[in-house]
PDB file of C-alpha atoms and ligand atoms in Angstrom:
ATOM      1  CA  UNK A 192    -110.196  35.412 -19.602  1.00 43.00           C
ATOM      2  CA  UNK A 193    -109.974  37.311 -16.242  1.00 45.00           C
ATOM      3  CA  UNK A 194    -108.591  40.956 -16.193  1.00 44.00           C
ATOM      4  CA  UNK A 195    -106.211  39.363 -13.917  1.00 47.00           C
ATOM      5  CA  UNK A 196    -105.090  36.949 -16.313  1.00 46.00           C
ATOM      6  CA  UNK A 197    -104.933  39.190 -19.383  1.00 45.00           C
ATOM      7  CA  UNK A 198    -102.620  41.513 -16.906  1.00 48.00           C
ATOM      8  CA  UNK A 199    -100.197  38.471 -16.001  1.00 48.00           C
ATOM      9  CA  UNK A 200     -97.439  39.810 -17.882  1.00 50.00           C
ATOM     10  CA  UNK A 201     -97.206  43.134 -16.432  1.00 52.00           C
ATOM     11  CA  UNK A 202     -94.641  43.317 -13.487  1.00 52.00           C
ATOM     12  CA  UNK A 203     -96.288  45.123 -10.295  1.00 57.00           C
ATOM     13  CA  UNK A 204     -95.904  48.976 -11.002  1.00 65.00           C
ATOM     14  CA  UNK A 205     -94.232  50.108  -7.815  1.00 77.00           C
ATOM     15  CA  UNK A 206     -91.630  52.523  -7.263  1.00 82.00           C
ATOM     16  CA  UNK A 207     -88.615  50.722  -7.556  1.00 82.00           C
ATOM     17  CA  UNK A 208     -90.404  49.462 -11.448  1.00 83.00           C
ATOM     18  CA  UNK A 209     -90.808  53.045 -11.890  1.00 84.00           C
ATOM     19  CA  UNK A 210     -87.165  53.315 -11.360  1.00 90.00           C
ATOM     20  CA  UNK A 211     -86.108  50.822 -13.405  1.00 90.00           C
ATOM     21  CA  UNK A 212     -88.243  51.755 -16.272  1.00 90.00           C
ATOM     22  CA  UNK A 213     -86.118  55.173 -16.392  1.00 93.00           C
ATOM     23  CA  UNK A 214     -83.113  53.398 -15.946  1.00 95.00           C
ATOM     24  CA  UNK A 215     -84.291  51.126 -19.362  1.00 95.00           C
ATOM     25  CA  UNK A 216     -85.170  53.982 -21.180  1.00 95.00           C
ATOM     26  CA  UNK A 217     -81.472  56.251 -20.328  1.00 96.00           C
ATOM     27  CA  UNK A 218     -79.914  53.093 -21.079  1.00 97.00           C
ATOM     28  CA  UNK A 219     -81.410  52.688 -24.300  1.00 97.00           C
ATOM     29  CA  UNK A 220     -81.043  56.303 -25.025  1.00 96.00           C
ATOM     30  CA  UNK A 221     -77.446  56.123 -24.383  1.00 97.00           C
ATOM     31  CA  UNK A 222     -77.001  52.915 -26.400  1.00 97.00           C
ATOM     32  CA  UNK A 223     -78.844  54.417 -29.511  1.00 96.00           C
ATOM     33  CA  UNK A 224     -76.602  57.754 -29.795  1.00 96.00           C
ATOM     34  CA  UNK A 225     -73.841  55.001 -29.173  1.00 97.00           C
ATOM     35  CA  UNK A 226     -75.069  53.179 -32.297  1.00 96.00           C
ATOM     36  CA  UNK A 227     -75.594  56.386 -34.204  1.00 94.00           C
ATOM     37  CA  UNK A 228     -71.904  57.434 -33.586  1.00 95.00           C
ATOM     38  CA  UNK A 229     -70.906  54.066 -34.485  1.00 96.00           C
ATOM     39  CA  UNK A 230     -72.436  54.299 -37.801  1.00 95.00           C
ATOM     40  CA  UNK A 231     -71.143  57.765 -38.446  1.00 95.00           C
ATOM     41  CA  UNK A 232     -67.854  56.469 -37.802  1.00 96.00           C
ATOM     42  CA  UNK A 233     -67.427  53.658 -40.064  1.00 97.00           C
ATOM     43  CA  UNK A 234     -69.423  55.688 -42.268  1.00 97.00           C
ATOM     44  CA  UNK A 235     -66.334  57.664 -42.208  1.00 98.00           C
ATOM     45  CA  UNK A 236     -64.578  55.192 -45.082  1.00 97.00           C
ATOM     46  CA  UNK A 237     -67.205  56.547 -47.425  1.00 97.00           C
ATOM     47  CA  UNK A 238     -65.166  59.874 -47.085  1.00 97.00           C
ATOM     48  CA  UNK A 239     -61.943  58.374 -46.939  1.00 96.00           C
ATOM     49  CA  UNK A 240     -60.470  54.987 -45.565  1.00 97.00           C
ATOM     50  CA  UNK A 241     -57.947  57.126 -43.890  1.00 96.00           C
ATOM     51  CA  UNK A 242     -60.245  58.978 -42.305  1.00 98.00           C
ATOM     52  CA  UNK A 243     -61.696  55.853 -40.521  1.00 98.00           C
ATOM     53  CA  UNK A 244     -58.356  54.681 -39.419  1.00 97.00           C
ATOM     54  CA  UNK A 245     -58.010  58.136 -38.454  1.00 98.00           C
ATOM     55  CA  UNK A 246     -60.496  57.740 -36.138  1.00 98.00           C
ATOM     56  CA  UNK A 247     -60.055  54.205 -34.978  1.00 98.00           C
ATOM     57  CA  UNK A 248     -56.178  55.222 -34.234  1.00 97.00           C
ATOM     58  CA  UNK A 249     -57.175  57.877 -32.055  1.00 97.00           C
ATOM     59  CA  UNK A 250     -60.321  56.359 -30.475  1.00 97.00           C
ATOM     60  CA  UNK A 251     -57.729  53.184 -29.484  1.00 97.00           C
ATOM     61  CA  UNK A 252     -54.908  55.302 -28.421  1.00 97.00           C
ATOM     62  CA  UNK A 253     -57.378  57.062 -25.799  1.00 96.00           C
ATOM     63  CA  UNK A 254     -58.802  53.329 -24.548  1.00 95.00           C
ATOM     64  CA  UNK A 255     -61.949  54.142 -25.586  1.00 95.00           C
ATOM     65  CA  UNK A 256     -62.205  50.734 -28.138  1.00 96.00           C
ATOM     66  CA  UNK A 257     -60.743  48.901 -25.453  1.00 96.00           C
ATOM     67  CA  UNK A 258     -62.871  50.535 -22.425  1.00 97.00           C
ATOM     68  CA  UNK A 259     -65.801  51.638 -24.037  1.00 95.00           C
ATOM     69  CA  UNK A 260     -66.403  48.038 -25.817  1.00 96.00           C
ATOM     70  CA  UNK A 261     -66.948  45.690 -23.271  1.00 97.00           C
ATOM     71  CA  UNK A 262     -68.600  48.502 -21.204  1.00 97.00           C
ATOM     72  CA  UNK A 263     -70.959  48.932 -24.089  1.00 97.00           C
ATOM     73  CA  UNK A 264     -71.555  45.320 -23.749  1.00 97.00           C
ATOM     74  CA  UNK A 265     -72.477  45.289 -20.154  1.00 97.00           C
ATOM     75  CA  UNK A 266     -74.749  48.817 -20.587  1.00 98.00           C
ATOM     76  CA  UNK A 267     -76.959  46.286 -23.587  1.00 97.00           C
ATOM     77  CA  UNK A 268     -77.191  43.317 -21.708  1.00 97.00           C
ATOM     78  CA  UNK A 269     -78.316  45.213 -18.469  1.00 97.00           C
ATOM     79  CA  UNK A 270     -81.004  47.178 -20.692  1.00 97.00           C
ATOM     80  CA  UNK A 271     -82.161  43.399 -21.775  1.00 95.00           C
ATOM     81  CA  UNK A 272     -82.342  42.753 -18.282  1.00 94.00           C
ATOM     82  CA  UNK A 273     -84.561  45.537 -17.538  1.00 93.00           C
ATOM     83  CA  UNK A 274     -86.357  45.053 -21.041  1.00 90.00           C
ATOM     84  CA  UNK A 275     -86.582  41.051 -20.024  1.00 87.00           C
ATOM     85  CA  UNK A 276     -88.876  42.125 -16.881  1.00 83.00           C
ATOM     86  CA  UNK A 277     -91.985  42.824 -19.020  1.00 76.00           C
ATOM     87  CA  UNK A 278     -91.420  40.115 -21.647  1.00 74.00           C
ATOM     88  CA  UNK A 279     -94.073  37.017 -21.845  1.00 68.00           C
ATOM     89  CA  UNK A 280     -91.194  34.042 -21.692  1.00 67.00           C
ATOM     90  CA  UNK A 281     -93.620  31.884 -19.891  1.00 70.00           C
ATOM     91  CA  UNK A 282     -96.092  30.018 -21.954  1.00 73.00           C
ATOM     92  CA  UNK A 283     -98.936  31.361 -19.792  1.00 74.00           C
ATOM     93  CA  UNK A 284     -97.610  34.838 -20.151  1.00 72.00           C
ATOM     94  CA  UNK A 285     -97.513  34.506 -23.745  1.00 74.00           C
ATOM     95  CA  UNK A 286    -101.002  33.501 -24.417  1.00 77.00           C
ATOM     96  CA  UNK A 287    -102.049  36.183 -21.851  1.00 76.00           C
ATOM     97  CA  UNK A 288     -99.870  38.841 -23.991  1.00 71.00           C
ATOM     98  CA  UNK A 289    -101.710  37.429 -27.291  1.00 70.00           C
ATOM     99  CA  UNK A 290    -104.684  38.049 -25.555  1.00 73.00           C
ATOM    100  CA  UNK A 291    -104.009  41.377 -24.229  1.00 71.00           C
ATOM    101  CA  UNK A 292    -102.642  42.454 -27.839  1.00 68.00           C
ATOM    102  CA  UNK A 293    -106.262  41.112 -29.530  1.00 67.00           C
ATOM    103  CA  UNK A 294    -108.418  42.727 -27.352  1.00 65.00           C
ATOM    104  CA  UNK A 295    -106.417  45.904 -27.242  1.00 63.00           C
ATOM    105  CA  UNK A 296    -106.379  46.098 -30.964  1.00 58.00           C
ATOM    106  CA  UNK A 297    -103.745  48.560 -30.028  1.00 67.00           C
ATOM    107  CA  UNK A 298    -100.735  48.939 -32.937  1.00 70.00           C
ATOM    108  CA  UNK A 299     -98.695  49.684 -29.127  1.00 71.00           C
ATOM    109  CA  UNK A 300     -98.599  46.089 -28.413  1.00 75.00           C
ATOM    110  CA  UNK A 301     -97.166  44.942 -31.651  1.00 79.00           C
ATOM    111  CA  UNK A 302     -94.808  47.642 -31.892  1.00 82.00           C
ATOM    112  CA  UNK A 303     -93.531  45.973 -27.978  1.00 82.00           C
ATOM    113  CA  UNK A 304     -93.507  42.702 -29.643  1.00 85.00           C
ATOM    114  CA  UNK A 305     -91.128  43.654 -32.462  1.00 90.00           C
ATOM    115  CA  UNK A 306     -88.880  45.082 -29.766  1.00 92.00           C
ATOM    116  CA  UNK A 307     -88.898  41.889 -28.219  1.00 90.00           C
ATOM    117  CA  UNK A 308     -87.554  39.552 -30.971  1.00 94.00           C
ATOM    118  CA  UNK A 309     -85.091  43.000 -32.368  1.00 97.00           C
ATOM    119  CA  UNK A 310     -83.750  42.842 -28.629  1.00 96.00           C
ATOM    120  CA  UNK A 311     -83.057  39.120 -28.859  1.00 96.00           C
ATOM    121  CA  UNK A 312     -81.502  39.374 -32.480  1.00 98.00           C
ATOM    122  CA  UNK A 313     -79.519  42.609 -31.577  1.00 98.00           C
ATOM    123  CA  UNK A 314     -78.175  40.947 -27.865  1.00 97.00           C
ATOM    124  CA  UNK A 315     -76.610  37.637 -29.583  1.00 97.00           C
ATOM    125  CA  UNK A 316     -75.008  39.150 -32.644  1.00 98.00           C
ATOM    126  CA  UNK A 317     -74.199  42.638 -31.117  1.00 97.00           C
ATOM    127  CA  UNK A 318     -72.025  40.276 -28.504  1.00 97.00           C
ATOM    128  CA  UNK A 319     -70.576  38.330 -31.011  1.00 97.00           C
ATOM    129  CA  UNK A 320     -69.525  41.405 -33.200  1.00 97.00           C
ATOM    130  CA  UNK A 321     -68.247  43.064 -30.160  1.00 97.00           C
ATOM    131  CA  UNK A 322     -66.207  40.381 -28.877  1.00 96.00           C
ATOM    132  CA  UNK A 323     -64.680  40.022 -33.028  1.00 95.00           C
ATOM    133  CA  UNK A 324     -63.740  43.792 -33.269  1.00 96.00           C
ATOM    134  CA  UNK A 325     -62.186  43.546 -29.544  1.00 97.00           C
ATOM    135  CA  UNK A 326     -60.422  40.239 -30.827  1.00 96.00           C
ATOM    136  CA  UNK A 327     -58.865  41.498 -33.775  1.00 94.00           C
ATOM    137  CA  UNK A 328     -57.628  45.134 -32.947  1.00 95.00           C
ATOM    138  CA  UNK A 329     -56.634  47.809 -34.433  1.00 96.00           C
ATOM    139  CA  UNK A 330     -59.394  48.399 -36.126  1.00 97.00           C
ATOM    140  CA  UNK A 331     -58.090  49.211 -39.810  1.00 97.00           C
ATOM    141  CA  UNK A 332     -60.500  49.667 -42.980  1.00 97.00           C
ATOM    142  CA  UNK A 333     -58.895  47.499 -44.673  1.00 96.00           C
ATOM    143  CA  UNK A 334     -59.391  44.677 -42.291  1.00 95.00           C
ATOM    144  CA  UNK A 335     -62.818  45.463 -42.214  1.00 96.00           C
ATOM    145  CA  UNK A 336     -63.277  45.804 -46.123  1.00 96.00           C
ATOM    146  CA  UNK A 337     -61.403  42.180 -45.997  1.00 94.00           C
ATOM    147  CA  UNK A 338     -64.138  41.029 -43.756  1.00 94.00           C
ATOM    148  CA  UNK A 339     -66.696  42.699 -45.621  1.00 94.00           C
ATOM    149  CA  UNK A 340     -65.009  41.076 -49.105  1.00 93.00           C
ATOM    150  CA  UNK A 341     -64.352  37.285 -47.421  1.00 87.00           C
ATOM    151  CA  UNK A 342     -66.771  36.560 -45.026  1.00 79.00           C
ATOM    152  CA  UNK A 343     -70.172  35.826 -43.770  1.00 84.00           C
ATOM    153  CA  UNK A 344     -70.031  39.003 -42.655  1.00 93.00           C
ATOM    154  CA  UNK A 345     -72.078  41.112 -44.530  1.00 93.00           C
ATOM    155  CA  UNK A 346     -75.269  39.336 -44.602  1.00 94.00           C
ATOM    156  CA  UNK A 347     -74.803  38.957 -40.456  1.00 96.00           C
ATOM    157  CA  UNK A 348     -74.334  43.156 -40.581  1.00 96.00           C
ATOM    158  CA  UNK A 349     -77.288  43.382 -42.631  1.00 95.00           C
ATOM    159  CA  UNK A 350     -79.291  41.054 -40.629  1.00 97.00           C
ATOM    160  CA  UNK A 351     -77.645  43.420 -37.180  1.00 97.00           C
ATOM    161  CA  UNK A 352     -78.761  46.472 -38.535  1.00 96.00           C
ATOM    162  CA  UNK A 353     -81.933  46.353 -39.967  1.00 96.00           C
ATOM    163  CA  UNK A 354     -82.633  44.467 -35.941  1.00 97.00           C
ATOM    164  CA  UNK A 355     -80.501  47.736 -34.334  1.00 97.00           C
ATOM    165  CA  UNK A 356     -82.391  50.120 -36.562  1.00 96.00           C
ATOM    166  CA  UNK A 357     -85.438  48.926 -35.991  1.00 95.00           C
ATOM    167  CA  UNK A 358     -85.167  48.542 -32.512  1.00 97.00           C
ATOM    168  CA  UNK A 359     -83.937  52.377 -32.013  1.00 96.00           C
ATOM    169  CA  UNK A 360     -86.296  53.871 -33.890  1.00 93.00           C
ATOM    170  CA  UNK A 361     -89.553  52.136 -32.146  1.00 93.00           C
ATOM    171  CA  UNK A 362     -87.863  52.798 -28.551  1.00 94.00           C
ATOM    172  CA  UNK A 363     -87.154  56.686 -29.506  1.00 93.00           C
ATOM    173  CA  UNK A 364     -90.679  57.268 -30.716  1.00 89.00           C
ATOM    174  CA  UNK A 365     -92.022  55.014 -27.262  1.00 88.00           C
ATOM    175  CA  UNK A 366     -89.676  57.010 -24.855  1.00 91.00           C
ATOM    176  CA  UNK A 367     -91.317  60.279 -26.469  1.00 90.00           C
ATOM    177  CA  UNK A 368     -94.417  59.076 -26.166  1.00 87.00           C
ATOM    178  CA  UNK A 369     -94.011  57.833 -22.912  1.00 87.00           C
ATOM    179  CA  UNK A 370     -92.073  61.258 -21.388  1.00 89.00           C
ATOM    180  CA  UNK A 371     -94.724  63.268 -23.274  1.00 88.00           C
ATOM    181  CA  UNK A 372     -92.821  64.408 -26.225  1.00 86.00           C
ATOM    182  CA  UNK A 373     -95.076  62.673 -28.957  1.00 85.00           C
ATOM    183  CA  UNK A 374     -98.368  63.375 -28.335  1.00 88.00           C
ATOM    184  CA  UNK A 375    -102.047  62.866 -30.101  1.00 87.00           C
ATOM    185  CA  UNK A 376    -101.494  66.064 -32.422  1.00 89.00           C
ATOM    186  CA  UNK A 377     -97.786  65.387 -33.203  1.00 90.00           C
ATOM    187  CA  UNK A 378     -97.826  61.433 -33.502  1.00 89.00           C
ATOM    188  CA  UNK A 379     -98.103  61.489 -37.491  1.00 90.00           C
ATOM    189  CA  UNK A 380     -94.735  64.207 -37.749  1.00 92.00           C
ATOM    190  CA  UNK A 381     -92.467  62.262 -35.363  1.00 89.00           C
ATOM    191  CA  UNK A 382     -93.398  58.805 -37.565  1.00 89.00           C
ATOM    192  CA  UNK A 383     -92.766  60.709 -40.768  1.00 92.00           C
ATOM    193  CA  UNK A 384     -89.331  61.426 -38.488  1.00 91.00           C
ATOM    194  CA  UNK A 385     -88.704  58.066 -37.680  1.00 90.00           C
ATOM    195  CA  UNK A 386     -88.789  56.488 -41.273  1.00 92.00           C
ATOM    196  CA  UNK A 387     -86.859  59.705 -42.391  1.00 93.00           C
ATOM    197  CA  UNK A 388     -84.252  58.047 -39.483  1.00 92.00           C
ATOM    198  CA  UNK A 389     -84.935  54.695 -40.830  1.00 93.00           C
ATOM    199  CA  UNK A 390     -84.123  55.792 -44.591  1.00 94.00           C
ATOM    200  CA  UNK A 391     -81.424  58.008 -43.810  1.00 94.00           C
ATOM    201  CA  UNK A 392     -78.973  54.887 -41.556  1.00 93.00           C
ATOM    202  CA  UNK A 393     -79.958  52.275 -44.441  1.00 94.00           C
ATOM    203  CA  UNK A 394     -78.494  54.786 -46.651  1.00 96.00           C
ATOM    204  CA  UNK A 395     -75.486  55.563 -44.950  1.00 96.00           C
ATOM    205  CA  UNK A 396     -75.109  51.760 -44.293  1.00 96.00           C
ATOM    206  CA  UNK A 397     -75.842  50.775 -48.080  1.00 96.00           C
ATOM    207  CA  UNK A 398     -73.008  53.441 -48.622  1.00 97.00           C
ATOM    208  CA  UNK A 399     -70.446  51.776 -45.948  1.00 97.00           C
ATOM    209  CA  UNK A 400     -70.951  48.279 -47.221  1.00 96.00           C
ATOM    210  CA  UNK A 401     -70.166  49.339 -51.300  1.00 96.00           C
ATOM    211  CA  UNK A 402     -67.138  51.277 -50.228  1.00 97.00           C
ATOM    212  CA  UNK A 403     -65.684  48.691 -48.051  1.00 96.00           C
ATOM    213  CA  UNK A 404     -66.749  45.548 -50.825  1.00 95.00           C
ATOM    214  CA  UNK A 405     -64.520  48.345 -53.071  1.00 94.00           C
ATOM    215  CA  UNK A 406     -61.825  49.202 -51.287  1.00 92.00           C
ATOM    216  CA  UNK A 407     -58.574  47.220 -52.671  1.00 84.00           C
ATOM    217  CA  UNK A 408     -56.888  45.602 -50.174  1.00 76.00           C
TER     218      UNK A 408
HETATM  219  C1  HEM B 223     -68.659  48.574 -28.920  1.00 62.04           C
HETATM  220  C2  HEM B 223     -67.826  48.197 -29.762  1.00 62.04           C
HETATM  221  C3  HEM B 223     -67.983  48.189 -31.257  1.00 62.04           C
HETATM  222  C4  HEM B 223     -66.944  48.337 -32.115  1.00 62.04           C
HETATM  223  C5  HEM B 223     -65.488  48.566 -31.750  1.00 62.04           C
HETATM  224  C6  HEM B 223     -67.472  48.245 -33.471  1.00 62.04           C
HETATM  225  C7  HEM B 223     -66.725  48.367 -34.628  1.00 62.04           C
HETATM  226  C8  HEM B 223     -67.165  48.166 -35.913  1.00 62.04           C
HETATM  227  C9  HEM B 223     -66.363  48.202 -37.111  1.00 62.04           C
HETATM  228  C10 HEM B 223     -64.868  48.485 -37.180  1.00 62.04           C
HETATM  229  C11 HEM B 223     -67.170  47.925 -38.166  1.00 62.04           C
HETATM  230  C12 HEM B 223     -66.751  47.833 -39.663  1.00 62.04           C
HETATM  231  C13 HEM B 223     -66.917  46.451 -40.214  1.00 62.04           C
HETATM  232  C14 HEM B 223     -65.877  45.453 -39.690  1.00 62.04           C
HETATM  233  O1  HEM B 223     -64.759  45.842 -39.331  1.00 62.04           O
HETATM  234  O2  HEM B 223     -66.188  44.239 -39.664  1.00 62.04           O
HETATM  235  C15 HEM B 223     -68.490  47.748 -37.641  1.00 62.04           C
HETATM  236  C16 HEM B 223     -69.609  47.495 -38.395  1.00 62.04           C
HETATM  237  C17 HEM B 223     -70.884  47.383 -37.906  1.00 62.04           C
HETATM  238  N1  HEM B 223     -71.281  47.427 -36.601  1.00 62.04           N
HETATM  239 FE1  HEM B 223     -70.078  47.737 -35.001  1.00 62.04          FE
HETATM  240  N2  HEM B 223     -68.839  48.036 -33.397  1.00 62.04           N
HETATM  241  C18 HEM B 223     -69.208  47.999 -32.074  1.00 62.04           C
HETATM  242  C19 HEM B 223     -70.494  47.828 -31.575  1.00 62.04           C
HETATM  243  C20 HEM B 223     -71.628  47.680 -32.345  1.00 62.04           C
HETATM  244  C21 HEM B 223     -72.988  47.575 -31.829  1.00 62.04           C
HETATM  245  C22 HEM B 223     -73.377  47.614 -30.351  1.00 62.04           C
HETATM  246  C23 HEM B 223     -73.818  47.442 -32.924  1.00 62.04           C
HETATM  247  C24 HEM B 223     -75.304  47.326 -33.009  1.00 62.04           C
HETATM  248  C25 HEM B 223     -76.135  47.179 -32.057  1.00 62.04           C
HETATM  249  C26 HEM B 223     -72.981  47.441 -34.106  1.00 62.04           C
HETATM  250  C27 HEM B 223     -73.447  47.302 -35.403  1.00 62.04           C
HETATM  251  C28 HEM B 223     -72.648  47.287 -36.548  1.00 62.04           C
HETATM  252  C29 HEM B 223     -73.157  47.132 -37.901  1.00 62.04           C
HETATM  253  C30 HEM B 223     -74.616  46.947 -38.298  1.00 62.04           C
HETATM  254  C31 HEM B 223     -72.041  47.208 -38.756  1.00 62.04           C
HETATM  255  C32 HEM B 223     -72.025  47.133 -40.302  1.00 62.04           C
HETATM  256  C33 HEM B 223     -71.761  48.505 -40.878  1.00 62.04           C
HETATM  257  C34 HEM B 223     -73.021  49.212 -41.280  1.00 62.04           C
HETATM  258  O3  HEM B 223     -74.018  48.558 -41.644  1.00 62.04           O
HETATM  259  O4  HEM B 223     -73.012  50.452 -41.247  1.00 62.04           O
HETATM  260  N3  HEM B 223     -71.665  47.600 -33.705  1.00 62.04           N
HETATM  261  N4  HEM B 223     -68.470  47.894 -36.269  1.00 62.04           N
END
């Protein structure tokens, strides 16, 4: 297979794909402290389920459930967008990709490749849950213990998360890499980091879903 074949997949680098490539990795920046906030908040029930409706109270009295949701929406499906540029959809991309990845040998390309499926995973059920918590406001614990206790729910969450958590924790170590922050020397510390990161939102998230399955409603 020619170079230029094995290379099909990669959009032209010019400046404007220069641009956009910073504008994919702010975006996902912004959208993984988002999610890290997130968790921290309904986190919050494991302190207290007053605290969390607290916090919802005041986050909905300032608009910022109401704003901030469907601008959160728009913010991950125009970082798909700019993710969606470099991904093989075609057939003939694909089999160019597989044979980039091969010859490469290069963990770099499977780490893209799990960031491609995560993506897909996190953009359908991140919508749906969106659209669900914007549907059924004010957020209250005990509605969401009731959908935690009586629904699908929990399996879909686990399913979200383990995608979102993935997903962050490969494009934070990438972005480093890429703006020079993880380097040769310090690559084996900031993956000791990232499964520290890993460990510490399963955790938090195991946490969530017992209080909420507990809470009596
Ligand atoms: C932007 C608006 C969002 C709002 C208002 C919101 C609100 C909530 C609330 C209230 C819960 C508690 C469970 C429930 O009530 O059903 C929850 C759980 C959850 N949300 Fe969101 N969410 C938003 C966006 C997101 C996004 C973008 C993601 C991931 C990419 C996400 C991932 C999760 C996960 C995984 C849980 C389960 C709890 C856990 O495992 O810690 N949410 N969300």
């Amino acid at each position: 297979m020619s170079l230029h074949n094995v290379t099909l997949h990669v959009p032209p680098k010019n400046k404007l794909s220069g641009r956009l490539d910073v504008l994919m990795m702010v975006s996902g920046f912004l959208l993984a402290v988002f999610v890290g906030m997130h968790m921290l908040f309904v986190g919050s029930v494991i302190l207290s389920p007053s605290l969390m409706n607290g916090l919802a109270w005041f986050f909905e009295e300032l608009y910022l459930v109401q704003i901030g949701g469907p601008l959160i929406l728009l913010v991950m499906i125009g970082h798909f967008i700019l993710g969606a540029r470099k991904m093989p959809f075609r057939q003939k991309e694909y089999i160019a990709f597989r044979a980039h990845s091969k010859m490469m040998h290069h963990q770099d390309t499977t780490l893209w490749l799990v960031q491609v499926a995560t993506a897909i995973i996190i953009l359908v059920m991140a919508s749906i849950h969106i659209y669900t918590m914007l549907d059924t406001l004010p957020i209250t614990a005990a509605k969401s213990a009731a959908r935690i206790q009586h629904g699908s729910w929990m399996p879909f969450y686990i399913v979200l998360l383990a995608a979102a958590a993935i997903h962050i924790v490969i494009g934070l170590y990438r972005i480093g890499a890429k703006i020079g922050f993880v380097t040769r020397a310090n690559r084996p510390a900031y993956r000791k980091y990232m499964v520290y990161l890993l460990v510490a939102t399963a955790a938090i998230s195991f946490l969530t879903h017992v209080r909420l399955s507990l809470l009596s409603i």
